[in-house]
PDB file of C-alpha atoms in Angstrom:
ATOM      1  CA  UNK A 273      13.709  -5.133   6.698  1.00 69.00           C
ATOM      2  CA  UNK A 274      10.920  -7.491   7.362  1.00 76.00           C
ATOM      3  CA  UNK A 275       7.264  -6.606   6.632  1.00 93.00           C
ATOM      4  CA  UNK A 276       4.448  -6.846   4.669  1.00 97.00           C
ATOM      5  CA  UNK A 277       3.826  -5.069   0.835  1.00 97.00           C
ATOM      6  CA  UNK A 278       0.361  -4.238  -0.488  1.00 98.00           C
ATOM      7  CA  UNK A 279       0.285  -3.528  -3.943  1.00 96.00           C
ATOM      8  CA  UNK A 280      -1.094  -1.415  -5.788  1.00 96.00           C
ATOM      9  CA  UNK A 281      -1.469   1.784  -2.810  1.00 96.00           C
ATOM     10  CA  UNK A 282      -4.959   3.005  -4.736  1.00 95.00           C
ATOM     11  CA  UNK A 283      -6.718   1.257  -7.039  1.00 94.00           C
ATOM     12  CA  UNK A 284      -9.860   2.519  -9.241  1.00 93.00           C
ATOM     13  CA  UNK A 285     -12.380  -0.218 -11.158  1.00 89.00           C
ATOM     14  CA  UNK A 286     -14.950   0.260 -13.190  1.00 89.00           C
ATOM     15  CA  UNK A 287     -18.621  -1.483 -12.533  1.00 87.00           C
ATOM     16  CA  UNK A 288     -18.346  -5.145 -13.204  1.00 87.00           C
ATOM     17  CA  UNK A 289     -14.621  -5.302 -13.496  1.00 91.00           C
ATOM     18  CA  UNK A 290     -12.801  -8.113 -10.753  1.00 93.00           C
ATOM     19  CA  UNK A 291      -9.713  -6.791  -9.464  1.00 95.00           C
ATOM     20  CA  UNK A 292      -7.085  -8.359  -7.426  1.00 97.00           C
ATOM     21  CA  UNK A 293      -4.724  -7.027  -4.484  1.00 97.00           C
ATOM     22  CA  UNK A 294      -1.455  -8.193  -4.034  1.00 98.00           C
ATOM     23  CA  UNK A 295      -0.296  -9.126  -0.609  1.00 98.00           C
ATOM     24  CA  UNK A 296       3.902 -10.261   0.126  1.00 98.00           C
ATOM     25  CA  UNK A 297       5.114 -10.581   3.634  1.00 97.00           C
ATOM     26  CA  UNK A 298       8.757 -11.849   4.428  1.00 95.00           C
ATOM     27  CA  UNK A 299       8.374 -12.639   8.177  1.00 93.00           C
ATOM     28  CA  UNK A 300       8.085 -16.208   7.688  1.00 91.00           C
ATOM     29  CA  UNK A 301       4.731 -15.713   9.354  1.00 91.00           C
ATOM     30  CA  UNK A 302       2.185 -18.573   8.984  1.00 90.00           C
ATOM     31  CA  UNK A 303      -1.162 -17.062   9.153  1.00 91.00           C
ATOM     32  CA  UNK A 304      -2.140 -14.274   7.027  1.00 95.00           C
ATOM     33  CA  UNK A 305      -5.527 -12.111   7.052  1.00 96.00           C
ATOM     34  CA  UNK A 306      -7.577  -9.593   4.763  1.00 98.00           C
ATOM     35  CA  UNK A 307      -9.652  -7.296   6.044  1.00 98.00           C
ATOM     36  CA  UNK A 308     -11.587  -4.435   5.093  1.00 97.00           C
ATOM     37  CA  UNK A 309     -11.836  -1.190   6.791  1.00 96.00           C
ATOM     38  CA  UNK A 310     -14.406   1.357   6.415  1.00 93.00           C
ATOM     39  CA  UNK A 311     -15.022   5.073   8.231  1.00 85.00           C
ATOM     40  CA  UNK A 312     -16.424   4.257  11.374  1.00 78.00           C
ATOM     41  CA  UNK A 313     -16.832   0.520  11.142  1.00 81.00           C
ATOM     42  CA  UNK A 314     -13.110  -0.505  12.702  1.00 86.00           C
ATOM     43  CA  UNK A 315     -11.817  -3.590  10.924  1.00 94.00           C
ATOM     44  CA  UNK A 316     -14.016  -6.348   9.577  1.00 95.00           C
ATOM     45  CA  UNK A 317     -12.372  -9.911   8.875  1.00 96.00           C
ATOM     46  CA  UNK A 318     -12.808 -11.205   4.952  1.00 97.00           C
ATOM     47  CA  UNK A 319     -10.478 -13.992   4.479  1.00 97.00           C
ATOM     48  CA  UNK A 320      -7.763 -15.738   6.764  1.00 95.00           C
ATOM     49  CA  UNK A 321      -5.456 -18.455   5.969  1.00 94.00           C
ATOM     50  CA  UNK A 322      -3.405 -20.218   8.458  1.00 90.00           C
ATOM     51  CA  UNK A 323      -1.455 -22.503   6.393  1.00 90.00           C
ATOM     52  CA  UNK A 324      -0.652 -23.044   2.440  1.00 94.00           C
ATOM     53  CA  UNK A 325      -3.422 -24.306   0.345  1.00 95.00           C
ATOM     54  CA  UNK A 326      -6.243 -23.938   3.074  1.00 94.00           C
ATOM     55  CA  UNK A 327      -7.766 -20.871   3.983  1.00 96.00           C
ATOM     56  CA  UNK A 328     -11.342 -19.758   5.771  1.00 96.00           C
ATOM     57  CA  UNK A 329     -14.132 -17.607   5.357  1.00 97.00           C
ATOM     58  CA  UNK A 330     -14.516 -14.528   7.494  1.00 95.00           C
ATOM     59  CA  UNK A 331     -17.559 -12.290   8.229  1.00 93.00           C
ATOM     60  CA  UNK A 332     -17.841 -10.552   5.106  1.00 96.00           C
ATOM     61  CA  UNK A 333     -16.648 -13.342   2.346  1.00 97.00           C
ATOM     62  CA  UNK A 334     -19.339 -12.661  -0.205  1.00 96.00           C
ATOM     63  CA  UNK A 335     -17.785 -10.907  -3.358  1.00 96.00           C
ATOM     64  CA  UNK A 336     -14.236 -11.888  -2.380  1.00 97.00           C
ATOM     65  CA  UNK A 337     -11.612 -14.649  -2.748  1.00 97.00           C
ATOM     66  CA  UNK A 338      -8.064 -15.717  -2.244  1.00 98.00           C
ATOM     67  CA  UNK A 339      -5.254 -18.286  -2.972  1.00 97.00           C
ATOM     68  CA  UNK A 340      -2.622 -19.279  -0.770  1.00 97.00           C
ATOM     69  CA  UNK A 341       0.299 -21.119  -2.839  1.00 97.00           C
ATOM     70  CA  UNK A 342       2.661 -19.673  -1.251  1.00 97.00           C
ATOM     71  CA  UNK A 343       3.328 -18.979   2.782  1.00 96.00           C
ATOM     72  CA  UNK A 344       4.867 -15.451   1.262  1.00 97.00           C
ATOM     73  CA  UNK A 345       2.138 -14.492  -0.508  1.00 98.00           C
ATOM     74  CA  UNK A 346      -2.071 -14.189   0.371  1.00 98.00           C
ATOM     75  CA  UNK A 347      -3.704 -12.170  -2.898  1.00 98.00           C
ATOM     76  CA  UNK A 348      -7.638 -10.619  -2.496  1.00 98.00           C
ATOM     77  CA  UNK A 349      -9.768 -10.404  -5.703  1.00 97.00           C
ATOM     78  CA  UNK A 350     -12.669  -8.288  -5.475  1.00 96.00           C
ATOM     79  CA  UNK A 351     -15.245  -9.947  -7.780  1.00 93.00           C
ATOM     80  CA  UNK A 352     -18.139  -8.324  -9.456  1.00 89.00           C
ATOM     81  CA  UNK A 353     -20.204  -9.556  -7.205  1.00 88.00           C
ATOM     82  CA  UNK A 354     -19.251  -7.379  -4.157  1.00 89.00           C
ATOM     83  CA  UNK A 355     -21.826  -5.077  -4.431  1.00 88.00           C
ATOM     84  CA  UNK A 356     -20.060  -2.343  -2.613  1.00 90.00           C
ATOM     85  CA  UNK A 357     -16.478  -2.688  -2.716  1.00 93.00           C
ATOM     86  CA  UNK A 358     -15.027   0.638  -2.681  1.00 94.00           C
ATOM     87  CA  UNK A 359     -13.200   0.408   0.995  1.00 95.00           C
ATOM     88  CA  UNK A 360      -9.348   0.555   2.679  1.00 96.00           C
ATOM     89  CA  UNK A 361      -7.628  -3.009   2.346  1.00 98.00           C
ATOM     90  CA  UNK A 362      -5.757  -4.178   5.010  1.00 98.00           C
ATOM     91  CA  UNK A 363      -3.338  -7.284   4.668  1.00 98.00           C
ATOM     92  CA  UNK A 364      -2.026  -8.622   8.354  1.00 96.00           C
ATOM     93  CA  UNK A 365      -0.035 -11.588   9.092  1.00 94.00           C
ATOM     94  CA  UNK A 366       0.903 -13.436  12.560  1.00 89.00           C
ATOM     95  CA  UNK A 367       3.537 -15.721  13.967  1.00 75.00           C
ATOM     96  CA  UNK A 368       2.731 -19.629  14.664  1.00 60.00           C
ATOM     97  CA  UNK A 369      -0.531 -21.168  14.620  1.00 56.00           C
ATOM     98  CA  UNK A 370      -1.953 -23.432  17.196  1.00 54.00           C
ATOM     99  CA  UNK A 371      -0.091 -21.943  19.910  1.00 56.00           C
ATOM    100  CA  UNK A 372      -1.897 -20.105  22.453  1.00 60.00           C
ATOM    101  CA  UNK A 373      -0.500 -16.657  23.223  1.00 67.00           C
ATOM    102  CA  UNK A 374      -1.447 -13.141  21.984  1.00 70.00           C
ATOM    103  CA  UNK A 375      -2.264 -12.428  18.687  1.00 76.00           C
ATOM    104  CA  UNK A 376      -0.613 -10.092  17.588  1.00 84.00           C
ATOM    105  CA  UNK A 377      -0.913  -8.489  14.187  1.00 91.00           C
ATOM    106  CA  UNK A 378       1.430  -7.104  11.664  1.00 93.00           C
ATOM    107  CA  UNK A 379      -0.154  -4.780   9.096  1.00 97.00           C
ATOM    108  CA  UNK A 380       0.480  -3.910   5.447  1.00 97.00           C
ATOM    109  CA  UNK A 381       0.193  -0.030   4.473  1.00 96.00           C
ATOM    110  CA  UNK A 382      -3.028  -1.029   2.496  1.00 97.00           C
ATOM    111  CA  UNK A 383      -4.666  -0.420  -0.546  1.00 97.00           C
ATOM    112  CA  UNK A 384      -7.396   1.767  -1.697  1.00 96.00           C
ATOM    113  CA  UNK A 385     -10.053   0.368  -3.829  1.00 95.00           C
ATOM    114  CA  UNK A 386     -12.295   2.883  -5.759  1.00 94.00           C
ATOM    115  CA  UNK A 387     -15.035   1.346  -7.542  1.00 90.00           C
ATOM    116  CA  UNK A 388     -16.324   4.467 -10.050  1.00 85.00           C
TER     117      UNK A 388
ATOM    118  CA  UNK B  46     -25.397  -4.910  20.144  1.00 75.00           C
ATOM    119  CA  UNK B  47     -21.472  -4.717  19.174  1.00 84.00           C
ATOM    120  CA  UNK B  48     -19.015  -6.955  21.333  1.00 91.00           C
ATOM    121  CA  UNK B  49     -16.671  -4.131  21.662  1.00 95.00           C
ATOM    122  CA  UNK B  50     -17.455  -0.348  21.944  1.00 95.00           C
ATOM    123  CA  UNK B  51     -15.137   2.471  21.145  1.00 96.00           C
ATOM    124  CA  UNK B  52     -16.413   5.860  20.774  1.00 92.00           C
ATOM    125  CA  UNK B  53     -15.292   7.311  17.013  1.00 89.00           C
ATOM    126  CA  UNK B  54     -14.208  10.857  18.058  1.00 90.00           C
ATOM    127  CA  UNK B  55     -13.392  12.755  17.034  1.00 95.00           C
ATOM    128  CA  UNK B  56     -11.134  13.651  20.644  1.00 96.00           C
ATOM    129  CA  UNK B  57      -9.659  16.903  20.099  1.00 97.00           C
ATOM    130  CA  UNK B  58      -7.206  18.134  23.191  1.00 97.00           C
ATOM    131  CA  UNK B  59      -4.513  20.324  22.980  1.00 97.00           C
ATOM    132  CA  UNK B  60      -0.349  19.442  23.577  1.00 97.00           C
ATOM    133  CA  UNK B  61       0.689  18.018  26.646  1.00 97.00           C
ATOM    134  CA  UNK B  62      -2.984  16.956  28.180  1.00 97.00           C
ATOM    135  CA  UNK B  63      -3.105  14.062  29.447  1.00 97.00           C
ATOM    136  CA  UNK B  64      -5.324  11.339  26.836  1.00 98.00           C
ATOM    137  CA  UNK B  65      -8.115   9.088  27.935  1.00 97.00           C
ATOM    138  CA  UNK B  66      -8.841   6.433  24.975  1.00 98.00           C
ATOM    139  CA  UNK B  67     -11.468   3.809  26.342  1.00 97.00           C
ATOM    140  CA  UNK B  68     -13.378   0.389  25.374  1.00 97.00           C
ATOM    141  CA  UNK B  69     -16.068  -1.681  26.107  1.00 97.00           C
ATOM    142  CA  UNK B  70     -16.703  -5.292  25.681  1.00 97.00           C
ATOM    143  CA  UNK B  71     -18.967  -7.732  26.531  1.00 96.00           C
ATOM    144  CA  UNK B  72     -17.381 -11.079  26.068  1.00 94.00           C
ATOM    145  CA  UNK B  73     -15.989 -12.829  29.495  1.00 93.00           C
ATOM    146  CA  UNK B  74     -13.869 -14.950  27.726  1.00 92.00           C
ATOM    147  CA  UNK B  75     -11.476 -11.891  26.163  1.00 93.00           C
ATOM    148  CA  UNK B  76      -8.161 -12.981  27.902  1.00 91.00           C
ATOM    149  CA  UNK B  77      -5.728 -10.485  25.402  1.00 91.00           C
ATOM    150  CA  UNK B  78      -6.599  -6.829  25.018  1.00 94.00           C
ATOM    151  CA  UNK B  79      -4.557  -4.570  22.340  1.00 94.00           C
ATOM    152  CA  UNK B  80      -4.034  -1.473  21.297  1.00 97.00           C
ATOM    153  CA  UNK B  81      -3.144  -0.088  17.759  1.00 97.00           C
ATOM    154  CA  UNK B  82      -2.031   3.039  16.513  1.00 97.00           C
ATOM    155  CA  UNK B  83      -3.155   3.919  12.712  1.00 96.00           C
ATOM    156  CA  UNK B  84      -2.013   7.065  10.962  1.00 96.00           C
ATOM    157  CA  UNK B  85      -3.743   8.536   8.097  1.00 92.00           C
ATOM    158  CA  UNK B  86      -3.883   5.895   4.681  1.00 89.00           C
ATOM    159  CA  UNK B  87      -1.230   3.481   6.517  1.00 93.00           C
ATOM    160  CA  UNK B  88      -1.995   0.626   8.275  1.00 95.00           C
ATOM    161  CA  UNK B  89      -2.572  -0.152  12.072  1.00 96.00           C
ATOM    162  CA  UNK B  90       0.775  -0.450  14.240  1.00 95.00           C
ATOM    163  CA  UNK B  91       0.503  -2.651  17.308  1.00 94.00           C
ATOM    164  CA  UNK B  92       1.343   0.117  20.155  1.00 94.00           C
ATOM    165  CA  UNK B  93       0.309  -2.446  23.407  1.00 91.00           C
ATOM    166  CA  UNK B  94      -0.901  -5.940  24.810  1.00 87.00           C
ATOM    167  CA  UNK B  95      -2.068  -7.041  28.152  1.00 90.00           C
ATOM    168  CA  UNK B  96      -2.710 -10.204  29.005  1.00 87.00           C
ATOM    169  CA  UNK B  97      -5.800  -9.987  31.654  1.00 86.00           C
ATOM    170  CA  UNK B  98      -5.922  -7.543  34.118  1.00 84.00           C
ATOM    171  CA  UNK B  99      -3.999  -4.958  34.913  1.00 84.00           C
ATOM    172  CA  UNK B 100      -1.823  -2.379  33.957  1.00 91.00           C
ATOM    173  CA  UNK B 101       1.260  -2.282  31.645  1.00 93.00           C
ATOM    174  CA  UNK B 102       3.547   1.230  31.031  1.00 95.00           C
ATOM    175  CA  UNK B 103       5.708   1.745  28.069  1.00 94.00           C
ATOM    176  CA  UNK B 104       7.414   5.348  28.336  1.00 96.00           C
ATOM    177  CA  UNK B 105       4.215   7.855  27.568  1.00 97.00           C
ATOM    178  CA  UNK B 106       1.499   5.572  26.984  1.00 97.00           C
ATOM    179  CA  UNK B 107      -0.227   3.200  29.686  1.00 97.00           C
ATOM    180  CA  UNK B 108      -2.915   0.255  28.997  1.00 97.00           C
ATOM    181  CA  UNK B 109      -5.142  -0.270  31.676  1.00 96.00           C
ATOM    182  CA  UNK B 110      -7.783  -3.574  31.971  1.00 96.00           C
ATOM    183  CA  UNK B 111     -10.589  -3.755  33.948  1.00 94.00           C
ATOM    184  CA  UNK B 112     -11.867  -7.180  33.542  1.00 93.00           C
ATOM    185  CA  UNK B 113     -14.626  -7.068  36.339  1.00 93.00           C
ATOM    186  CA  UNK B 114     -15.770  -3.856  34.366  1.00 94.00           C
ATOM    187  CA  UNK B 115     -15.599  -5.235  31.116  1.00 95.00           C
ATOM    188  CA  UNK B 116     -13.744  -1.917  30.021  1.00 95.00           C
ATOM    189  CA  UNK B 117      -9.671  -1.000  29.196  1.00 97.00           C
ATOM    190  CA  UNK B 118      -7.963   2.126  29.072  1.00 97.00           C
ATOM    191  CA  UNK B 119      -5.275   3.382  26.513  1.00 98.00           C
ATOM    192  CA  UNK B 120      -3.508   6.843  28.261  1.00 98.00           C
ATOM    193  CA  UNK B 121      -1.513   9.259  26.737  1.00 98.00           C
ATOM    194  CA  UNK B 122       0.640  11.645  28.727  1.00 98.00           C
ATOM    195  CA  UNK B 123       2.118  14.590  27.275  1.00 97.00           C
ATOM    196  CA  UNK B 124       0.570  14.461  24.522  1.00 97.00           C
ATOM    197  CA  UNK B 125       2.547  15.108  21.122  1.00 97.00           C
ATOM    198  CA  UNK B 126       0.806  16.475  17.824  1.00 97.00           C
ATOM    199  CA  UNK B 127       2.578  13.332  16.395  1.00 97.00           C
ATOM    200  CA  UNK B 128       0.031  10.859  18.457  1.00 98.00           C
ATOM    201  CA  UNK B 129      -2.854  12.552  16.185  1.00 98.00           C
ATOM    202  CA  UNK B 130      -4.131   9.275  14.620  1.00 97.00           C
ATOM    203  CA  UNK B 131      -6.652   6.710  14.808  1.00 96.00           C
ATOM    204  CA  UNK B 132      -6.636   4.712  18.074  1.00 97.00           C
ATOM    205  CA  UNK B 133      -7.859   0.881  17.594  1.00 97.00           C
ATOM    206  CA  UNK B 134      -8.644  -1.439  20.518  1.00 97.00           C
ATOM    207  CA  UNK B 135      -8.587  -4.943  19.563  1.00 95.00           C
ATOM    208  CA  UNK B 136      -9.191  -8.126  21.980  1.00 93.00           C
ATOM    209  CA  UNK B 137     -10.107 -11.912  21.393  1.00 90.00           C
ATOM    210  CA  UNK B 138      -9.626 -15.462  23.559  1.00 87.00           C
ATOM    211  CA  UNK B 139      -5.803 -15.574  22.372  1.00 78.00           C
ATOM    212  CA  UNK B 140      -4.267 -18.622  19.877  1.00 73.00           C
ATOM    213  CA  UNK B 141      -6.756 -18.634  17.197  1.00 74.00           C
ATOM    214  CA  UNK B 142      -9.568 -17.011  18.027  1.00 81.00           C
ATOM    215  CA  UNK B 143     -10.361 -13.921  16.178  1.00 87.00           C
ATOM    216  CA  UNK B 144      -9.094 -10.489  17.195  1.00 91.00           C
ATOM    217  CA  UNK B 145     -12.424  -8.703  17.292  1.00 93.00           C
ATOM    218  CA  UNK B 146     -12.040  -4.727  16.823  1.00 95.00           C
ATOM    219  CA  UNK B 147     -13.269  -1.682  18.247  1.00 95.00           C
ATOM    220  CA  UNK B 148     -14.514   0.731  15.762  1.00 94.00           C
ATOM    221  CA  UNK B 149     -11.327   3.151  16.297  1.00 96.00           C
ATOM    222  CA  UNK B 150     -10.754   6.633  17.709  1.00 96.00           C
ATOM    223  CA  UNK B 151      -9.825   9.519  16.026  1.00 96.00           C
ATOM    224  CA  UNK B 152      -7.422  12.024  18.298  1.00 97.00           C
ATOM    225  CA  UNK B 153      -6.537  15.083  17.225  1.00 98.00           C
ATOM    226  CA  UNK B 154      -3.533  16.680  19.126  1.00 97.00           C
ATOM    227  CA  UNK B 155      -3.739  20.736  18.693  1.00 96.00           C
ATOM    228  CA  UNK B 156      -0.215  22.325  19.137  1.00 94.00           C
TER     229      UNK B 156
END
């Protein structure tokens, strides 16, 4: 079946530590998105990438970064330098890009990131 | 001031009422207005889309845009313990733009 796998499910990092979430889709989906999602704040955009080898900035991009090498695959690393990166990690990824219809999201289970 | 408005919850009816789940936005421009379904530590599941206004039914649940209002409508009838979850609205300009997000709904469904 097609979809998108976050890995690991929960995650726990000490102070100071980077840490990087894993991100596979096999939809043959272009554009692929990281957000992060805390209680009461609905979903806030960190990285996007439409194609291979270029990706943008999203609202909250301090502390984070990401690689696109492959279409299949978008990884997050949460740097040291997020100051307060314990959150729910959401992975997405969309069909086409330049076309002008409905965006419509497909979503990864997530990952939790603990920061102790 | 937030671009769009959702009221956390949490909404608390009991099985078989009828569910109200609402939004408020402020952007004109919105053209594509969604509606996602997230269950406890998984992530959202697209449930709707409506393309301007009006109204689109898909067995139990009906989406309902009010463009002139700047407001859309997510209803549940019948309601099911398994629709407890949180209930995301999500709308942007369409193509590229941005989905922006509402801040979700939490429903609880008591049997």
């Amino acid at each position: 079946d097609g979809g998108i796998t976050q890995s690991p499910k929960y995650l726990f990092r000490k102070e100071g530590q980077n840490v990087t979430l894993s991100c596979e889709q096999n939809l043959n989906h272009d554009a692929m998105y990281w957000y992060r999602q805390d209680p009461g704040q609905g979903l806030r955009l960190i990285y996007y990438s439409q194609i291979v080898n270029d990706f943008q900035k999203g609202d909250i991009a301090e502390g984070y970064s990401v690689s696109r090498e492959k279409k299949e695959s978008f990884p997050l690393t949460v740097t040291s330098a997020q100051k307060n990166p314990t959150a729910f990690y959401l992975c997405a990824s969309r069909t086409g890009t330049g076309f002008t219809g409905a965006n419509v999201l497909t979503f990864g289970a997530g990952s939790r990131l603990t920061v102790l | 001031q937030k671009e769009v408005e959702q009221d956390p919850g949490p909404l608390s009816v009991p099985e078989g009422a009828i569910v109200s789940l609402n939004c408020t936005y402020s952007n004109s421009a919105f053209q594509y207005f969604m509606w996602y379904r997230q269950y406890s530590r998984k992530g959202p599941e697209l449930l709707m889309y409506t393309y301007s206004s009006g109204n689109k039914e898909d067995g139990r649940f009906t989406a309902q845009v009010d463009k002139s209002s700047k407001y859309i409508s997510l209803f549940i009838r019948d309601s099911q313990p398994s629709d407890s979850a949180t209930y995301l609205c999500a709308m942007s300009r369409g193509g590229n733009y941005q989905l922006i997000w509402g801040a979700g709904t939490k429903l609880i469904i008591k049997p």
